[in-house]
PDB file of C-alpha atoms and ligand atoms in Angstrom:
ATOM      1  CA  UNK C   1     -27.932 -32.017-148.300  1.00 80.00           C
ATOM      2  CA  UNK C   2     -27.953 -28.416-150.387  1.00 96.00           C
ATOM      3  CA  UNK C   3     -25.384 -27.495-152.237  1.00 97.00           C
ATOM      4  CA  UNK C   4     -23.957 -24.148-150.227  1.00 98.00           C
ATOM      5  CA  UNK C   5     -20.776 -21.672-150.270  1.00 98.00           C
ATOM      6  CA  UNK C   6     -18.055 -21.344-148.257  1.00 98.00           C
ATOM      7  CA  UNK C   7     -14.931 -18.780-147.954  1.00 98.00           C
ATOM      8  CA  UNK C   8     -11.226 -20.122-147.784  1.00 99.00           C
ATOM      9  CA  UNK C   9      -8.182 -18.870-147.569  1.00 99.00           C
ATOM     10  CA  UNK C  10      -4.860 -20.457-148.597  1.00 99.00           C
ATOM     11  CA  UNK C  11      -2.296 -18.663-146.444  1.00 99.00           C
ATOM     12  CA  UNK C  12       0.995 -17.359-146.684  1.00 98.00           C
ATOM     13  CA  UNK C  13       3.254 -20.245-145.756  1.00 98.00           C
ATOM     14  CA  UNK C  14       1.616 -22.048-148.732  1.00 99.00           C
ATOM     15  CA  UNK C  15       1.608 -19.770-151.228  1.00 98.00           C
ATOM     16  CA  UNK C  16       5.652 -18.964-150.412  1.00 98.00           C
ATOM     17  CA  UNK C  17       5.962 -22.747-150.466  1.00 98.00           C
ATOM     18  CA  UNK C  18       4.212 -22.959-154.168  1.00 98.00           C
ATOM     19  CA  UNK C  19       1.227 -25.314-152.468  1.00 98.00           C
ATOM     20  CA  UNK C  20      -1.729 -23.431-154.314  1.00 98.00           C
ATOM     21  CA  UNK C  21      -2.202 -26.246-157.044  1.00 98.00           C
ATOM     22  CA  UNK C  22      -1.563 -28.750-153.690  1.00 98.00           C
ATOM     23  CA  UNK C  23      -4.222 -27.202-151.347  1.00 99.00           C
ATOM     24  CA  UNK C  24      -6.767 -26.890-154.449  1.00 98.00           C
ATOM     25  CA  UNK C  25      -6.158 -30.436-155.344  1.00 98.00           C
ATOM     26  CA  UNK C  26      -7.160 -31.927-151.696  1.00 99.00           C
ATOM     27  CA  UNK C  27     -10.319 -29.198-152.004  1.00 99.00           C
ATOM     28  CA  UNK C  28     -11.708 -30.611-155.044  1.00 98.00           C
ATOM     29  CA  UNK C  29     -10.460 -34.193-154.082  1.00 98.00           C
ATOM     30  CA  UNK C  30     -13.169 -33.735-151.221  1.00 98.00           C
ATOM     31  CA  UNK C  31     -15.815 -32.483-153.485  1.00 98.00           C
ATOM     32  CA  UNK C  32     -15.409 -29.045-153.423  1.00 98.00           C
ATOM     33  CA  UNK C  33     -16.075 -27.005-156.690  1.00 98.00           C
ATOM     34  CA  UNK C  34     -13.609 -23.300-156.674  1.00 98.00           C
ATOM     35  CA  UNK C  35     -16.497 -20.631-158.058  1.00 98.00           C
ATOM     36  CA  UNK C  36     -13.883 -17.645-157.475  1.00 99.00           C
ATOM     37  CA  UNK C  37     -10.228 -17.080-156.979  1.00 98.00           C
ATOM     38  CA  UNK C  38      -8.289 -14.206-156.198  1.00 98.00           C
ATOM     39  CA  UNK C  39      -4.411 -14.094-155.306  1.00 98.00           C
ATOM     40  CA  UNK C  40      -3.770 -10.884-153.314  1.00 98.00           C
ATOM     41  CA  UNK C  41      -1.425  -8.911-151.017  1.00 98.00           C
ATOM     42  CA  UNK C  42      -3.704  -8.545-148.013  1.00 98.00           C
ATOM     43  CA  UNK C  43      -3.249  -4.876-146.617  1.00 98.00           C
ATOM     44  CA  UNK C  44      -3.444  -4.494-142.627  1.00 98.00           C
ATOM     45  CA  UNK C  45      -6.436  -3.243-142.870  1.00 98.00           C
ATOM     46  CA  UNK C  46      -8.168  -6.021-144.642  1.00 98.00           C
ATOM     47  CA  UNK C  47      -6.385  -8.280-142.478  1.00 98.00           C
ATOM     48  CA  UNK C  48      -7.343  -6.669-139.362  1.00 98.00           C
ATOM     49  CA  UNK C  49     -11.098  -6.671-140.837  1.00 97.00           C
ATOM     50  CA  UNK C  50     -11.242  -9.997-141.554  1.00 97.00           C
ATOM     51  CA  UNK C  51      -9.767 -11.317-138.683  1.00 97.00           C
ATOM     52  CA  UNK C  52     -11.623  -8.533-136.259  1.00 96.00           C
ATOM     53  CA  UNK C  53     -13.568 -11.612-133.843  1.00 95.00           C
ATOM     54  CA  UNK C  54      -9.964 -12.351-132.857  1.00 97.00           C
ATOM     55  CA  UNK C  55      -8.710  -8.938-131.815  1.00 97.00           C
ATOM     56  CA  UNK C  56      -8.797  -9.296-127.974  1.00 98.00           C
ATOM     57  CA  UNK C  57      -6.688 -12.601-128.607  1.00 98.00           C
ATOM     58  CA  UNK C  58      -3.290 -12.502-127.646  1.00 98.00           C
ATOM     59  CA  UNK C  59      -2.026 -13.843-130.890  1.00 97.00           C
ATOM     60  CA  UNK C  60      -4.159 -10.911-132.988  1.00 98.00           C
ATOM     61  CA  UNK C  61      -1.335  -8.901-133.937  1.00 98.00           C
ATOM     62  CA  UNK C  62       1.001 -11.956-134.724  1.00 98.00           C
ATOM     63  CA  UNK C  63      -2.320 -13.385-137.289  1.00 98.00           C
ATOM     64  CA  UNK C  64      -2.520 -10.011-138.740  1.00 98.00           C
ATOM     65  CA  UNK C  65       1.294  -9.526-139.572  1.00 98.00           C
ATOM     66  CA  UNK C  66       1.235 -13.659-141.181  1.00 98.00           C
ATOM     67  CA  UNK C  67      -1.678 -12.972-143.111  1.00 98.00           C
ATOM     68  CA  UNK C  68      -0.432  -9.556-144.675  1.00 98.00           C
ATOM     69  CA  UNK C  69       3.507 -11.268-144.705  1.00 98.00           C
ATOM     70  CA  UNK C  70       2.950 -12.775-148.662  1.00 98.00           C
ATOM     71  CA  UNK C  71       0.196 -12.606-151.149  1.00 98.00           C
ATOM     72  CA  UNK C  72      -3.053 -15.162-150.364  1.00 98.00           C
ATOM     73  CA  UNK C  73      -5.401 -17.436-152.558  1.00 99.00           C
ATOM     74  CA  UNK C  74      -8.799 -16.297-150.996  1.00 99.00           C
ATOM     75  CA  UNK C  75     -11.386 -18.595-153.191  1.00 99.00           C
ATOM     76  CA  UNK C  76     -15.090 -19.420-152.758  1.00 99.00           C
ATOM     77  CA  UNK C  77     -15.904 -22.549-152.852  1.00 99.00           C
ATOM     78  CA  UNK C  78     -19.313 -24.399-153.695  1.00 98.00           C
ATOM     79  CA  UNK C  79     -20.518 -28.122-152.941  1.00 98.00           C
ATOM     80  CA  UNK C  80     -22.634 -30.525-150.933  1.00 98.00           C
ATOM     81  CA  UNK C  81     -22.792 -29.185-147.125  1.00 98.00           C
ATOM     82  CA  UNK C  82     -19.784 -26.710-148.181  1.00 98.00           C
ATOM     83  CA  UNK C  83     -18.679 -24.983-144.675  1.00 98.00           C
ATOM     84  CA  UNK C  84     -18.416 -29.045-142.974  1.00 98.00           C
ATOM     85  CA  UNK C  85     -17.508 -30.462-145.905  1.00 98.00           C
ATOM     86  CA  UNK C  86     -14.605 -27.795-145.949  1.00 99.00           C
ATOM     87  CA  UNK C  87     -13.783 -27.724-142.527  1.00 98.00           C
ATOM     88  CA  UNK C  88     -13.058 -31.220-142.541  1.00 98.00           C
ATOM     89  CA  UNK C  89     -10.992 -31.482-145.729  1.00 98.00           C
ATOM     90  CA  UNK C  90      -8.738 -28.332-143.585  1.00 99.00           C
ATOM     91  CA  UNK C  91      -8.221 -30.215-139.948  1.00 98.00           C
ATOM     92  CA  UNK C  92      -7.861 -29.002-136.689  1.00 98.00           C
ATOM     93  CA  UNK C  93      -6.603 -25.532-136.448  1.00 98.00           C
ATOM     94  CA  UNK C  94      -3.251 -26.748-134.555  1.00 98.00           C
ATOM     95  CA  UNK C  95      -1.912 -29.287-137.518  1.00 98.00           C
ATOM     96  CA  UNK C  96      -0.549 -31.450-134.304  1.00 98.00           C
ATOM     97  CA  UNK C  97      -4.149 -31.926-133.706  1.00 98.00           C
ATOM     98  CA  UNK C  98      -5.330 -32.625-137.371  1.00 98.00           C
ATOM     99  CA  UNK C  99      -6.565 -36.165-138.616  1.00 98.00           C
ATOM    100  CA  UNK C 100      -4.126 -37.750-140.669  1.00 98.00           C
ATOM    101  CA  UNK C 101      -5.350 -36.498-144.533  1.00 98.00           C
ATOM    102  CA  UNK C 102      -6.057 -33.445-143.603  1.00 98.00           C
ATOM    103  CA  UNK C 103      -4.339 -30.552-145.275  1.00 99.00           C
ATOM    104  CA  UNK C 104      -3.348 -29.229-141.991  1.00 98.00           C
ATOM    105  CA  UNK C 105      -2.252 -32.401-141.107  1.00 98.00           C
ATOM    106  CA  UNK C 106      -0.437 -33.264-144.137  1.00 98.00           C
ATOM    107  CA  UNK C 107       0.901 -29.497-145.055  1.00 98.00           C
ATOM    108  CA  UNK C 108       0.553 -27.218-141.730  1.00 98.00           C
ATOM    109  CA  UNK C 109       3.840 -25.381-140.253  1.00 98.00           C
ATOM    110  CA  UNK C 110       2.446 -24.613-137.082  1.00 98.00           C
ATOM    111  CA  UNK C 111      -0.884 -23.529-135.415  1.00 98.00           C
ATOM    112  CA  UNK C 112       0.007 -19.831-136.589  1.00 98.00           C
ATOM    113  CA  UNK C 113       1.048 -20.888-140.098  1.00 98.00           C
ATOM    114  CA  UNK C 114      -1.595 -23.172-140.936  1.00 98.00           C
ATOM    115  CA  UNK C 115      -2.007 -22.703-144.305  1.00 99.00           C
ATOM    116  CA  UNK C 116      -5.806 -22.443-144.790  1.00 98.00           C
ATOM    117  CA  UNK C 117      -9.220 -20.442-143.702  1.00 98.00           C
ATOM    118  CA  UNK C 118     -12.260 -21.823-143.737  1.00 98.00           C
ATOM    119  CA  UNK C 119     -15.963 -20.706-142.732  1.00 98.00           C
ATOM    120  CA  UNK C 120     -16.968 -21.790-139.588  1.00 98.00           C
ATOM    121  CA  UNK C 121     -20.825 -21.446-140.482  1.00 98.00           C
ATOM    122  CA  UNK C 122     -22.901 -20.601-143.455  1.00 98.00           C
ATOM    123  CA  UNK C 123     -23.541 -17.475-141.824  1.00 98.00           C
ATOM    124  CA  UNK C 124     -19.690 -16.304-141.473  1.00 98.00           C
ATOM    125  CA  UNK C 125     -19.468 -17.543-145.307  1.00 98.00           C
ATOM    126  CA  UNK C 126     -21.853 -15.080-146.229  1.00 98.00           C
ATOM    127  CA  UNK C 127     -20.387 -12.528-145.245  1.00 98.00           C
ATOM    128  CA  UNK C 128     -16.517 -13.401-145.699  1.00 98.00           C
ATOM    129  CA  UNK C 129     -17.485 -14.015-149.144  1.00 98.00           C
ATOM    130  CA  UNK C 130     -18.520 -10.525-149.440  1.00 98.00           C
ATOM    131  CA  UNK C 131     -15.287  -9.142-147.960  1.00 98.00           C
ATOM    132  CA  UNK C 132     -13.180 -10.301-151.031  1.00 98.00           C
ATOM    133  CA  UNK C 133     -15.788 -10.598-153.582  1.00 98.00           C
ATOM    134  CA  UNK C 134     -18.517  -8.902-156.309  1.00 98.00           C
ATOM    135  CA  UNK C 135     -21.509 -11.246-157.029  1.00 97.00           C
ATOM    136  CA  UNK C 136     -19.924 -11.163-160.642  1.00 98.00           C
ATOM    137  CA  UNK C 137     -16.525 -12.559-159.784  1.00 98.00           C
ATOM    138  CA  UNK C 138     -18.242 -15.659-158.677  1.00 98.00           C
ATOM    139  CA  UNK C 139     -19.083 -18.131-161.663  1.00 97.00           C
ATOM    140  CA  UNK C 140     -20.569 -21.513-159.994  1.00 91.00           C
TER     141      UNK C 140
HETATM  142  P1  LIG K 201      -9.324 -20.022-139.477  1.00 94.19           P
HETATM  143  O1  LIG K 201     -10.296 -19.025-138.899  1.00 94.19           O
HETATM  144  O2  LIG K 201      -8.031 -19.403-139.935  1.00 94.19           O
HETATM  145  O3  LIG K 201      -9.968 -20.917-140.502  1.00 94.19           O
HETATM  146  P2  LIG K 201      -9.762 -21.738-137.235  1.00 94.19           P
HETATM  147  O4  LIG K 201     -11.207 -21.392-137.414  1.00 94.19           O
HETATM  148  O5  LIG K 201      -9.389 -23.178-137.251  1.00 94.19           O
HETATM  149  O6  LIG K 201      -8.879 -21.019-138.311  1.00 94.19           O
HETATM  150  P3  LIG K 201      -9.609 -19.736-135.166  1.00 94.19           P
HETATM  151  O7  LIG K 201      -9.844 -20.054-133.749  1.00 94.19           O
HETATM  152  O8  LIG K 201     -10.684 -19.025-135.936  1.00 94.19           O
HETATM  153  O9  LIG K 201      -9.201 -21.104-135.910  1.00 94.19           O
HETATM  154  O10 LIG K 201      -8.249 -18.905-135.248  1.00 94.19           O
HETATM  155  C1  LIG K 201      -7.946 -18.132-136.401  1.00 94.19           C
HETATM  156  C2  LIG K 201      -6.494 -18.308-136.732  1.00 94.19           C
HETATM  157  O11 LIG K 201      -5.710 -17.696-135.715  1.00 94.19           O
HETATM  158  C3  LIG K 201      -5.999 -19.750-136.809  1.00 94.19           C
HETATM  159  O12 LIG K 201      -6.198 -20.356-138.051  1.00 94.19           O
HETATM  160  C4  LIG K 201      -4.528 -19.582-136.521  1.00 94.19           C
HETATM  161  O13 LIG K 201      -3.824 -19.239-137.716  1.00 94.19           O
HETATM  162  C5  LIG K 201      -4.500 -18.423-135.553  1.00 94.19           C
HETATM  163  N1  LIG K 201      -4.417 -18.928-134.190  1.00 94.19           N
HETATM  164  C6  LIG K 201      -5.399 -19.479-133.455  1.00 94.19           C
HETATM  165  N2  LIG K 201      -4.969 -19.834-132.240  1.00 94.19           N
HETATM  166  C7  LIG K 201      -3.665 -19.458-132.197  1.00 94.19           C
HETATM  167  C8  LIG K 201      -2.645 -19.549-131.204  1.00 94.19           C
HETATM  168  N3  LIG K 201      -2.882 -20.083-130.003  1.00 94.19           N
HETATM  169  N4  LIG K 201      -1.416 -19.073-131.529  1.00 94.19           N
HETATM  170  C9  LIG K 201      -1.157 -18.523-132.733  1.00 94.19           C
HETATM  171  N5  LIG K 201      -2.081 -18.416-133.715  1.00 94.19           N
HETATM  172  C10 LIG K 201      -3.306 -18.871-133.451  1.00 94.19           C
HETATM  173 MG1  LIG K 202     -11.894 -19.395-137.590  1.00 94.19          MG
END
């Protein structure tokens, strides 16, 4: 398996609940290696940018007003397999649904405040990666 990138987000109800050291730890307890990390005030329209797949979703305007509500981690992260790898570390989106271990599971508020992002394919990575970051922010 390659080692790849992937984009993540630790959200709002973490950061306001001091879990940044807590959500890193259970990334790099599953392998994952941070390359970059940013903490930063999302404006609306970086959060409306970001999130644009989901803006015919009812909840669109409720995702964009959490996201910009308190400053965010956004990190890249590097390792074996990276966006899976990552996507299983973070759980089912609703933390009701997430395997036991899981930061969702373990640290999740709700399905709305569900304190991480991840990539959902190497391809998305790409180019969330380039939303929040210069190829000389990123030190693997
Ligand atoms: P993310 O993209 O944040 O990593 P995800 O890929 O697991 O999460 P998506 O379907 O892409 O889930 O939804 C994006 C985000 O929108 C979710 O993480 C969640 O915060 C929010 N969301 C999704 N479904 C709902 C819902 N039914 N009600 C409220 N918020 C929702
Ligand atoms: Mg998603």
């Amino acid at each position: 398996m390659a080692v790849t990138r992937t984009f993540s987000i630790i959200k709002p109800d973490a950061t306001r609940r001091n879990l940044t050291g807590a959500v890193t730890k259970m990334l790099e307890d599953a392998g994952l290696r941070v390359v970059a990390s940013k903490r930063i005030h999302m404006t609306r329209e970086q959060a409306e940018g970001f999130y644009g797949v989901h803006r015919e979703r009812p909840f669109f305007g409720e995702l964009v007003d959490f996201m910009m509500s308190e400053p965010v981690v956004v990190q890249v992260l590097e390792g074996e397999d990276a966006v899976t790898r990552n996507r299983d570390i973070m759980g089912a989106t609703n933390p009701e649904n997430a395997e036991p271990g899981t930061i969702r599971k373990e640290l999740a508020l709700s399905i709305g405040e569900n304190t991480v992002h991840g990539s959902d394919s190497e391809e998305n990575a790409a180019i969330e990666i380039a939303f929040f970051f210069n190829d000389d922010e990123i030190v693997g």
